[in-house]
Amino acid sequence: MAYTLRVEEAVGLGSVPILEAMGIRVVEVRAGLATAELPPEPNVNHFGVTYAGSLFSLAEMLGGVLCLRTFDLEGELAGYVPLVKESTIRFRRPAVGVVRATTTLSPDEVTRVRADALATGKGEFGLEATLTDVQGEVVASTAGTYQLRRLG
């Protein structure tokens, strides 16, 4: 199975080269939800398990993908971009095989972030992601602070 990040299909933008090189594939993206997968190759470290940096990248990029589908960045929020302010990861067990990560943002949070962004030029929000292996076991989890921010 070919794993490529096709952001054009998922959220209407060009590919992100490093994520494409990692083989990340967006599985599902809609308002308030983003899910992506990471294949084992080329993301295996010298111990034969998924490289920690690849797991982090898989989870972190979900915030941007989610924003691109959740907020009207070509209309009322034109000029705004999603940024990560901070993020932590907790590794729970070695990951082998395809890893899937999912994050969500509630409708109430979407409304609040939109209102804050329009009023102040930035809307901050938290996201948690769960990363699971093919058996459904949690291999890592992340918590991050993101911002929808007007640039320029």
mmCIF file of C-alpha atoms in Angstrom:
data_model
loop_
_atom_site.group_PDB
_atom_site.id
_atom_site.type_symbol
_atom_site.label_atom_id
_atom_site.label_comp_id
_atom_site.label_asym_id
_atom_site.label_seq_id
_atom_site.Cartn_x
_atom_site.Cartn_y
_atom_site.Cartn_z
ATOM 1 C CA MET A 1 0.000 0.000 0.000
ATOM 2 C CA ALA A 2 1.398 3.401 -0.941
ATOM 3 C CA TYR A 3 1.400 5.904 1.900
ATOM 4 C CA THR A 4 1.542 9.491 0.738
ATOM 5 C CA LEU A 5 0.279 12.662 2.310
ATOM 6 C CA ARG A 6 -2.066 14.207 -0.183
ATOM 7 C CA VAL A 7 -3.024 17.386 1.577
ATOM 8 C CA GLU A 8 -4.564 18.578 -1.706
ATOM 9 C CA GLU A 9 -7.224 15.887 -1.397
ATOM 10 C CA ALA A 10 -7.571 16.113 2.372
ATOM 11 C CA VAL A 11 -7.658 19.838 2.990
ATOM 12 C CA GLY A 12 -7.125 21.661 -0.299
ATOM 13 C CA LEU A 13 -3.425 22.606 0.041
ATOM 14 C CA GLY A 14 -0.123 21.440 -1.394
ATOM 15 C CA SER A 15 1.856 18.550 0.028
ATOM 16 C CA VAL A 16 4.145 19.000 3.005
ATOM 17 C CA PRO A 17 7.437 17.504 1.764
ATOM 18 C CA ILE A 18 8.818 16.107 5.047
ATOM 19 C CA LEU A 19 5.517 14.443 5.953
ATOM 20 C CA GLU A 20 5.259 13.002 2.463
ATOM 21 C CA ALA A 21 8.814 11.620 2.799
ATOM 22 C CA MET A 22 7.756 9.959 6.070
ATOM 23 C CA GLY A 23 4.846 8.339 4.230
ATOM 24 C CA ILE A 24 2.151 9.891 6.421
ATOM 25 C CA ARG A 25 -1.325 9.374 5.004
ATOM 26 C CA VAL A 26 -4.401 11.352 6.029
ATOM 27 C CA VAL A 27 -7.119 8.767 6.694
ATOM 28 C CA GLU A 28 -9.996 11.051 7.654
ATOM 29 C CA VAL A 29 -10.378 14.782 8.061
ATOM 30 C CA ARG A 30 -13.554 16.733 8.693
ATOM 31 C CA ALA A 31 -14.614 19.617 10.876
ATOM 32 C CA GLY A 32 -13.373 18.848 14.383
ATOM 33 C CA LEU A 33 -11.598 15.558 13.562
ATOM 34 C CA ALA A 34 -8.327 14.483 11.972
ATOM 35 C CA THR A 35 -6.850 10.988 11.647
ATOM 36 C CA ALA A 36 -3.617 9.986 9.922
ATOM 37 C CA GLU A 37 -1.388 6.923 9.624
ATOM 38 C CA LEU A 38 2.356 6.413 9.658
ATOM 39 C CA PRO A 39 3.869 3.387 7.898
ATOM 40 C CA PRO A 40 6.796 1.503 9.418
ATOM 41 C CA GLU A 41 9.194 2.395 6.587
ATOM 42 C CA PRO A 42 11.084 4.721 6.506
ATOM 43 C CA ASN A 43 10.257 5.396 10.151
ATOM 44 C CA VAL A 44 11.976 2.462 11.874
ATOM 45 C CA ASN A 45 14.925 3.174 14.165
ATOM 46 C CA HIS A 46 18.020 1.061 14.829
ATOM 47 C CA PHE A 47 16.060 -1.060 17.368
ATOM 48 C CA GLY A 48 13.454 -2.059 14.768
ATOM 49 C CA VAL A 49 10.621 0.008 16.260
ATOM 50 C CA THR A 50 9.065 3.261 15.083
ATOM 51 C CA TYR A 51 11.333 6.263 15.571
ATOM 52 C CA ALA A 52 10.115 8.578 18.347
ATOM 53 C CA GLY A 53 10.441 11.688 16.157
ATOM 54 C CA SER A 54 8.192 10.160 13.526
ATOM 55 C CA LEU A 55 5.535 9.402 16.136
ATOM 56 C CA PHE A 56 5.718 12.996 17.355
ATOM 57 C CA SER A 57 5.463 14.379 13.810
ATOM 58 C CA LEU A 58 2.426 12.225 13.078
ATOM 59 C CA ALA A 59 0.580 13.595 16.113
ATOM 60 C CA GLU A 60 1.716 17.221 15.798
ATOM 61 C CA MET A 61 0.640 17.662 12.168
ATOM 62 C CA LEU A 62 -2.940 16.712 13.031
ATOM 63 C CA GLY A 63 -3.511 20.167 14.535
ATOM 64 C CA GLY A 64 -2.785 21.861 11.248
ATOM 65 C CA VAL A 65 -4.822 19.417 9.192
ATOM 66 C CA LEU A 66 -7.757 19.731 11.590
ATOM 67 C CA CYS A 67 -7.656 23.555 11.391
ATOM 68 C CA LEU A 68 -7.559 23.571 7.614
ATOM 69 C CA ARG A 69 -10.790 21.600 7.445
ATOM 70 C CA THR A 70 -12.511 23.073 10.531
ATOM 71 C CA PHE A 71 -12.032 26.820 10.047
ATOM 72 C CA ASP A 72 -12.807 28.984 6.990
ATOM 73 C CA LEU A 73 -9.216 29.998 6.242
ATOM 74 C CA GLU A 74 -10.090 31.130 2.725
ATOM 75 C CA GLY A 75 -13.064 33.262 3.811
ATOM 76 C CA GLU A 76 -13.679 35.011 7.116
ATOM 77 C CA LEU A 77 -10.347 33.798 8.547
ATOM 78 C CA ALA A 78 -8.242 34.453 5.437
ATOM 79 C CA GLY A 79 -4.691 35.284 6.509
ATOM 80 C CA TYR A 80 -4.868 33.050 9.591
ATOM 81 C CA VAL A 81 -2.623 30.021 9.969
ATOM 82 C CA PRO A 82 -2.520 27.138 12.452
ATOM 83 C CA LEU A 83 0.563 27.111 14.660
ATOM 84 C CA VAL A 84 1.714 24.787 17.425
ATOM 85 C CA LYS A 85 2.868 26.620 20.568
ATOM 86 C CA GLU A 86 3.892 23.620 22.624
ATOM 87 C CA SER A 87 3.435 19.889 22.627
ATOM 88 C CA THR A 88 4.399 16.980 24.818
ATOM 89 C CA ILE A 89 4.416 13.301 24.077
ATOM 90 C CA ARG A 90 4.227 10.306 26.355
ATOM 91 C CA PHE A 91 5.585 7.081 24.927
ATOM 92 C CA ARG A 92 3.722 4.105 26.345
ATOM 93 C CA ARG A 93 5.173 1.140 24.452
ATOM 94 C CA PRO A 94 7.346 0.482 21.395
ATOM 95 C CA ALA A 95 5.422 0.816 18.154
ATOM 96 C CA VAL A 96 5.767 -1.751 15.388
ATOM 97 C CA GLY A 97 3.902 -1.581 12.091
ATOM 98 C CA VAL A 98 1.424 1.056 10.971
ATOM 99 C CA VAL A 99 0.568 3.644 13.630
ATOM 100 C CA ARG A 100 -2.682 5.631 13.578
ATOM 101 C CA ALA A 101 -3.196 8.986 15.328
ATOM 102 C CA THR A 102 -6.472 10.792 15.936
ATOM 103 C CA THR A 103 -7.438 14.131 17.455
ATOM 104 C CA THR A 104 -10.712 15.989 17.887
ATOM 105 C CA LEU A 105 -11.943 19.484 18.695
ATOM 106 C CA SER A 106 -15.483 19.894 20.051
ATOM 107 C CA PRO A 107 -18.043 22.127 18.326
ATOM 108 C CA ASP A 108 -18.074 24.418 21.382
ATOM 109 C CA GLU A 109 -14.284 24.819 21.166
ATOM 110 C CA VAL A 110 -14.500 25.488 17.428
ATOM 111 C CA THR A 111 -16.986 28.290 18.108
ATOM 112 C CA ARG A 112 -14.842 29.756 20.885
ATOM 113 C CA VAL A 113 -11.583 29.613 18.888
ATOM 114 C CA ARG A 114 -13.256 31.245 15.875
ATOM 115 C CA ALA A 115 -14.689 34.048 18.027
ATOM 116 C CA ASP A 116 -11.363 34.637 19.820
ATOM 117 C CA ALA A 117 -9.465 34.697 16.528
ATOM 118 C CA LEU A 118 -11.833 37.221 14.977
ATOM 119 C CA ALA A 119 -11.812 39.423 18.093
ATOM 120 C CA THR A 120 -8.093 39.373 18.924
ATOM 121 C CA GLY A 121 -6.227 37.996 15.897
ATOM 122 C CA LYS A 122 -5.551 34.677 17.598
ATOM 123 C CA GLY A 123 -7.490 31.781 19.064
ATOM 124 C CA GLU A 124 -5.711 29.309 21.309
ATOM 125 C CA PHE A 125 -6.832 25.738 21.933
ATOM 126 C CA GLY A 126 -5.618 22.429 23.264
ATOM 127 C CA LEU A 127 -5.532 19.145 21.393
ATOM 128 C CA GLU A 128 -4.806 15.648 22.568
ATOM 129 C CA ALA A 129 -3.894 12.858 20.177
ATOM 130 C CA THR A 130 -3.874 9.130 20.738
ATOM 131 C CA LEU A 131 -1.499 6.966 18.718
ATOM 132 C CA THR A 132 -2.335 3.281 18.327
ATOM 133 C CA ASP A 133 -0.741 0.294 16.634
ATOM 134 C CA VAL A 134 -2.526 -2.180 14.347
ATOM 135 C CA GLN A 135 -3.742 -4.155 17.380
ATOM 136 C CA GLY A 136 -5.380 -1.001 18.750
ATOM 137 C CA GLU A 137 -2.867 -0.703 21.609
ATOM 138 C CA VAL A 138 -1.954 2.843 22.629
ATOM 139 C CA VAL A 139 1.729 3.411 21.833
ATOM 140 C CA ALA A 140 1.860 7.134 22.619
ATOM 141 C CA SER A 141 -0.266 10.129 23.479
ATOM 142 C CA THR A 142 0.279 13.842 23.008
ATOM 143 C CA ALA A 143 -1.081 17.044 24.468
ATOM 144 C CA GLY A 144 -0.490 20.304 22.681
ATOM 145 C CA THR A 145 -1.384 23.947 22.668
ATOM 146 C CA TYR A 146 -2.200 25.275 19.232
ATOM 147 C CA GLN A 147 -3.124 28.678 17.942
ATOM 148 C CA LEU A 148 -5.092 29.920 14.989
ATOM 149 C CA ARG A 149 -3.281 33.199 14.343
ATOM 150 C CA ARG A 150 -3.457 36.008 11.836
ATOM 151 C CA LEU A 151 -0.083 36.591 10.210
ATOM 152 C CA GLY A 152 1.044 39.891 8.816
#
